[in-house]
Short mmCIF file of N, CA and C in Angstrom, two decimals:
data_model
loop_
_atom_site.label_atom_id
_atom_site.label_comp_id
_atom_site.label_asym_id
_atom_site.label_seq_id
_atom_site.Cartn_x
_atom_site.Cartn_y
_atom_site.Cartn_z
N MET S 650 12.47 10.51 30.45
CA MET S 650 11.27 9.43 29.52
C MET S 650 12.69 8.42 28.85
N MET S 651 12.03 7.07 29.27
CA MET S 651 12.24 5.84 28.39
C MET S 651 12.03 5.21 27.05
N MET S 652 12.60 5.49 25.52
CA MET S 652 11.68 5.41 24.30
C MET S 652 11.59 3.98 24.44
N GLN S 653 10.85 3.34 23.29
CA GLN S 653 10.25 1.88 23.04
C GLN S 653 10.93 1.52 22.37
N PRO S 654 11.26 0.42 22.26
CA PRO S 654 12.03 0.09 21.09
C PRO S 654 10.75 -0.70 20.33
N ARG S 655 12.35 0.02 19.14
CA ARG S 655 11.03 0.44 17.70
C ARG S 655 10.65 -1.14 17.54
N ARG S 656 9.27 -2.01 16.70
CA ARG S 656 8.92 -3.49 17.18
C ARG S 656 9.95 -4.03 15.09
N SER S 657 10.49 -4.94 15.15
CA SER S 657 10.56 -5.23 13.74
C SER S 657 9.56 -5.06 12.74
N PRO S 658 10.16 -4.38 11.40
CA PRO S 658 9.34 -3.97 10.18
C PRO S 658 8.66 -5.69 10.23
N HIS S 659 9.66 -6.44 10.16
CA HIS S 659 8.38 -8.07 9.69
C HIS S 659 7.59 -8.30 10.55
N LYS S 660 7.93 -8.05 12.11
CA LYS S 660 6.64 -8.83 12.37
C LYS S 660 5.27 -7.19 12.14
N VAL S 661 5.61 -6.21 11.77
CA VAL S 661 4.85 -5.06 11.87
C VAL S 661 3.95 -6.34 11.21
N ARG S 662 4.69 -5.86 9.44
CA ARG S 662 4.16 -5.87 8.38
C ARG S 662 2.68 -7.56 8.54
N PHE S 663 3.83 -8.48 9.35
CA PHE S 663 2.57 -9.47 9.31
C PHE S 663 1.39 -9.74 10.48
N GLY S 664 1.92 -8.75 11.51
CA GLY S 664 0.57 -8.44 12.32
C GLY S 664 -0.61 -8.00 11.35
N LEU S 665 -0.37 -6.92 11.10
CA LEU S 665 -1.43 -6.30 10.35
C LEU S 665 -1.74 -7.09 8.60
N LEU S 666 -1.24 -7.81 7.64
CA LEU S 666 -1.52 -8.66 7.13
C LEU S 666 -2.45 -9.68 7.51
N THR S 667 -1.81 -10.41 9.09
CA THR S 667 -3.53 -11.04 9.83
C THR S 667 -3.98 -10.64 10.41
N GLY S 668 -4.39 -9.34 9.94
CA GLY S 668 -5.91 -8.97 10.68
C GLY S 668 -6.47 -8.52 9.33
N LEU S 669 -6.19 -8.18 8.11
CA LEU S 669 -5.73 -7.77 7.16
C LEU S 669 -7.81 -9.10 6.20
N CYS S 670 -6.63 -10.18 6.05
CA CYS S 670 -6.61 -11.54 5.90
C CYS S 670 -8.19 -12.06 6.48
N TYR S 671 -8.02 -11.85 7.86
CA TYR S 671 -9.34 -12.25 8.48
C TYR S 671 -10.31 -10.85 8.29
N ALA S 672 -10.32 -10.17 8.07
CA ALA S 672 -11.48 -8.99 7.64
C ALA S 672 -11.76 -9.36 6.22
N LEU S 673 -10.83 -10.18 5.71
CA LEU S 673 -11.21 -10.12 4.05
C LEU S 673 -12.26 -12.04 4.15
N ARG S 674 -11.47 -12.11 4.74
CA ARG S 674 -12.68 -13.54 5.00
C ARG S 674 -13.75 -12.52 5.60
N GLU S 675 -14.27 -12.57 6.45
CA GLU S 675 -16.39 -11.85 7.35
C GLU S 675 -16.99 -10.51 5.38
N HIS S 676 -15.84 -10.37 4.70
CA HIS S 676 -16.32 -9.17 3.23
C HIS S 676 -16.71 -11.07 2.16
N GLY S 677 -15.88 -12.13 2.70
CA GLY S 677 -16.58 -13.22 1.99
C GLY S 677 -15.08 -13.59 0.58
N CYS S 678 -14.15 -13.54 0.51
CA CYS S 678 -12.79 -12.97 0.26
C CYS S 678 -11.96 -14.39 0.74
N ALA S 679 -11.72 -14.76 -0.76
CA ALA S 679 -11.03 -15.87 0.18
C ALA S 679 -9.36 -15.18 0.40
N SER S 680 -8.86 -15.89 0.55
CA SER S 680 -7.21 -14.97 0.69
C SER S 680 -6.31 -15.68 1.13
N THR S 681 -4.94 -15.57 1.02
CA THR S 681 -3.67 -16.39 0.81
C THR S 681 -2.05 -15.88 1.77
N LEU S 682 -2.08 -16.08 3.19
CA LEU S 682 -1.10 -15.06 3.76
C LEU S 682 -0.04 -16.27 3.62
N VAL S 683 1.49 -15.66 3.19
CA VAL S 683 2.31 -16.32 2.55
C VAL S 683 3.32 -15.50 3.69
N CYS S 684 4.21 -16.76 4.43
CA CYS S 684 4.94 -15.73 4.78
C CYS S 684 6.46 -16.33 4.90
N PRO S 685 6.94 -16.05 3.98
CA PRO S 685 8.36 -17.03 3.41
C PRO S 685 9.27 -16.51 4.34
N TRP S 686 10.68 -18.13 5.09
CA TRP S 686 11.47 -18.01 5.88
C TRP S 686 12.02 -16.89 4.92
N ARG S 687 12.54 -16.62 3.94
CA ARG S 687 13.54 -15.55 4.02
C ARG S 687 12.39 -14.51 2.78
N GLY S 688 12.72 -12.88 2.77
CA GLY S 688 12.02 -12.39 2.46
C GLY S 688 10.43 -11.79 3.33
N GLU S 689 9.76 -10.84 2.30
CA GLU S 689 9.14 -10.39 3.45
C GLU S 689 7.10 -10.83 3.10
N SER S 690 6.93 -11.47 3.91
CA SER S 690 5.03 -12.16 3.86
C SER S 690 4.08 -11.01 2.76
N VAL S 691 3.85 -11.68 2.49
CA VAL S 691 2.29 -11.32 1.01
C VAL S 691 1.19 -11.60 0.83
N LEU S 692 0.05 -10.99 1.49
CA LEU S 692 -1.33 -12.20 0.75
C LEU S 692 -1.46 -11.88 -0.76
N TYR S 693 -1.88 -13.29 -0.47
CA TYR S 693 -2.17 -13.29 -1.57
C TYR S 693 -4.76 -13.31 -1.99
N VAL S 694 -4.91 -12.34 -2.82
CA VAL S 694 -6.04 -12.55 -2.99
C VAL S 694 -6.95 -12.67 -4.43
N PRO S 695 -7.40 -14.27 -4.03
CA PRO S 695 -7.90 -14.12 -5.82
C PRO S 695 -9.25 -13.88 -6.14
N TYR S 696 -9.01 -13.11 -8.01
CA TYR S 696 -9.58 -13.16 -8.74
C TYR S 696 -11.17 -14.00 -8.93
N PRO S 697 -12.36 -13.72 -7.93
CA PRO S 697 -13.31 -15.47 -8.62
C PRO S 697 -13.82 -15.30 -9.90
N ALA S 698 -13.62 -14.41 -10.68
CA ALA S 698 -14.01 -15.02 -11.76
C ALA S 698 -13.02 -15.32 -12.55
N SER S 699 -11.93 -15.57 -12.32
CA SER S 699 -11.06 -15.10 -12.97
C SER S 699 -10.13 -16.01 -13.14
N THR S 700 -8.70 -16.60 -13.86
CA THR S 700 -7.76 -18.27 -13.82
C THR S 700 -6.19 -17.15 -13.21
N ALA S 701 -6.88 -15.64 -13.86
CA ALA S 701 -5.01 -14.87 -13.44
C ALA S 701 -4.64 -15.09 -12.50
N LYS S 702 -3.31 -14.39 -11.97
CA LYS S 702 -3.11 -14.44 -10.62
C LYS S 702 -3.36 -13.89 -9.39
N PRO S 703 -3.21 -13.56 -8.62
CA PRO S 703 -4.00 -13.40 -7.50
C PRO S 703 -3.75 -11.60 -7.61
N LEU S 704 -3.75 -10.88 -7.00
CA LEU S 704 -3.93 -9.88 -6.93
C LEU S 704 -2.89 -9.92 -5.29
N ALA S 705 -1.33 -9.40 -5.59
CA ALA S 705 -0.31 -9.80 -4.01
C ALA S 705 -1.09 -7.74 -3.12
N VAL S 706 -0.75 -8.27 -2.28
CA VAL S 706 -1.23 -7.16 -1.03
C VAL S 706 -0.16 -7.07 -0.25
N THR S 707 0.69 -6.04 0.30
CA THR S 707 1.50 -5.65 1.11
C THR S 707 1.51 -4.97 2.25
N ALA S 708 1.84 -4.89 3.09
CA ALA S 708 1.87 -3.75 4.08
C ALA S 708 3.49 -2.67 4.22
N VAL S 709 3.07 -1.77 3.86
CA VAL S 709 4.47 -0.97 3.86
C VAL S 709 4.35 0.00 4.20
N GLU S 710 5.62 0.68 5.12
CA GLU S 710 5.55 2.18 5.81
C GLU S 710 6.37 2.96 5.14
N HIS S 711 5.61 3.79 5.22
CA HIS S 711 5.69 5.11 4.11
C HIS S 711 5.32 6.59 4.68
N HIS S 712 5.83 7.16 4.33
CA HIS S 712 6.44 8.32 5.84
C HIS S 712 5.66 8.70 6.99
N ASP S 713 6.26 7.32 8.15
CA ASP S 713 5.72 7.19 8.78
C ASP S 713 4.90 6.44 9.55
N ARG S 714 3.99 6.15 8.41
CA ARG S 714 2.90 4.76 9.00
C ARG S 714 2.81 4.75 8.06
N TRP S 715 2.12 3.33 8.13
CA TRP S 715 1.80 1.56 7.62
C TRP S 715 0.57 2.19 6.03
N VAL S 716 1.10 1.95 5.06
CA VAL S 716 -0.09 1.34 3.94
C VAL S 716 0.19 0.35 3.42
N PHE S 717 -1.38 -0.25 3.40
CA PHE S 717 -1.07 -1.63 2.32
C PHE S 717 -1.08 -0.60 1.20
N ALA S 718 -0.54 -1.79 0.06
CA ALA S 718 -0.16 -1.96 -0.98
C ALA S 718 -0.74 -3.26 -2.15
N PHE S 719 -1.32 -2.31 -3.52
CA PHE S 719 -1.68 -4.01 -3.84
C PHE S 719 -2.14 -3.57 -5.68
N GLY S 720 -1.28 -3.34 -6.34
CA GLY S 720 -2.13 -3.13 -7.70
C GLY S 720 -1.35 -1.56 -7.68
N SER S 721 -1.92 -0.45 -8.27
CA SER S 721 -1.70 0.34 -8.26
C SER S 721 -2.18 1.15 -7.12
N CYS S 722 -2.76 0.84 -6.34
CA CYS S 722 -3.96 1.24 -4.60
C CYS S 722 -2.82 1.18 -3.46
N THR S 723 -2.84 2.16 -2.46
CA THR S 723 -2.52 2.36 -1.61
C THR S 723 -3.63 2.48 -0.75
N THR S 724 -4.00 2.25 0.55
CA THR S 724 -4.78 1.84 1.78
C THR S 724 -4.98 2.02 3.38
N GLY S 725 -4.63 3.12 3.41
CA GLY S 725 -3.88 3.43 5.40
C GLY S 725 -4.49 2.00 5.68
N THR S 726 -3.53 1.35 7.09
CA THR S 726 -3.80 0.04 7.61
C THR S 726 -4.66 0.72 8.94
N GLY S 727 -5.21 1.85 8.67
CA GLY S 727 -5.88 2.22 9.80
C GLY S 727 -7.34 1.94 10.20
N ASP S 728 -8.50 1.55 8.72
CA ASP S 728 -9.53 0.66 8.87
C ASP S 728 -9.10 -0.41 8.42
N VAL S 729 -8.60 -1.30 8.73
CA VAL S 729 -8.95 -3.06 8.48
C VAL S 729 -9.98 -3.36 7.41
N ARG S 730 -11.53 -2.57 8.09
CA ARG S 730 -12.69 -3.12 7.23
C ARG S 730 -12.59 -2.25 6.48
N GLU S 731 -12.34 -1.35 6.11
CA GLU S 731 -12.17 -0.88 5.48
C GLU S 731 -11.35 -0.86 3.82
N ALA S 732 -10.44 -1.53 4.47
CA ALA S 732 -9.09 -1.84 3.36
C ALA S 732 -9.71 -3.08 2.67
N ALA S 733 -9.96 -4.39 3.86
CA ALA S 733 -10.92 -4.81 3.06
C ALA S 733 -11.76 -5.15 1.52
N ALA S 734 -12.70 -4.10 2.39
CA ALA S 734 -14.08 -3.40 1.62
C ALA S 734 -13.33 -2.97 -0.32
N ARG S 735 -12.25 -2.79 -0.19
CA ARG S 735 -11.86 -2.03 -1.44
C ARG S 735 -11.11 -3.06 -1.65
N VAL S 736 -10.24 -4.12 -1.07
CA VAL S 736 -9.07 -5.08 -1.31
C VAL S 736 -10.70 -5.48 -2.44
N THR S 737 -12.16 -5.60 -1.55
CA THR S 737 -12.45 -7.01 -2.64
C THR S 737 -13.09 -6.78 -3.12
N ARG S 738 -13.15 -5.05 -3.72
CA ARG S 738 -13.58 -4.59 -4.88
C ARG S 738 -12.67 -4.83 -5.71
N VAL S 739 -10.75 -4.56 -5.37
CA VAL S 739 -10.78 -4.10 -6.97
C VAL S 739 -10.62 -6.04 -7.25
N VAL S 740 -10.81 -6.89 -6.73
CA VAL S 740 -11.09 -8.17 -7.08
C VAL S 740 -11.98 -8.77 -7.88
N GLY S 741 -13.37 -8.16 -8.04
CA GLY S 741 -14.46 -8.10 -8.01
C GLY S 741 -15.01 -9.33 -7.65
N ALA S 742 -15.37 -9.09 -6.26
CA ALA S 742 -15.50 -10.78 -5.09
C ALA S 742 -17.03 -10.32 -4.59
N ARG S 743 -17.86 -9.72 -5.12
CA ARG S 743 -19.21 -9.28 -4.43
C ARG S 743 -19.58 -8.44 -5.61
#
């Protein structure tokens, strides 16, 4: 059996954050996806009722699975709509 080549972590992270960005929009929550020339992609989610720095969300590989990490929280990437709902609650967007 031929093994599939492993996808670049940068591509996986960007794809996961893109999906979360779209799901946040469906929850009425703004976000900005930053993909720097060097470094890793990060999704910034503003706190609607505050001028504090936005919440930074990233996707990381943890024990052979991908999770979204933000603040002191992590949530699986398998259900992006649930992850978006959790991020929305954290920033108080609803």
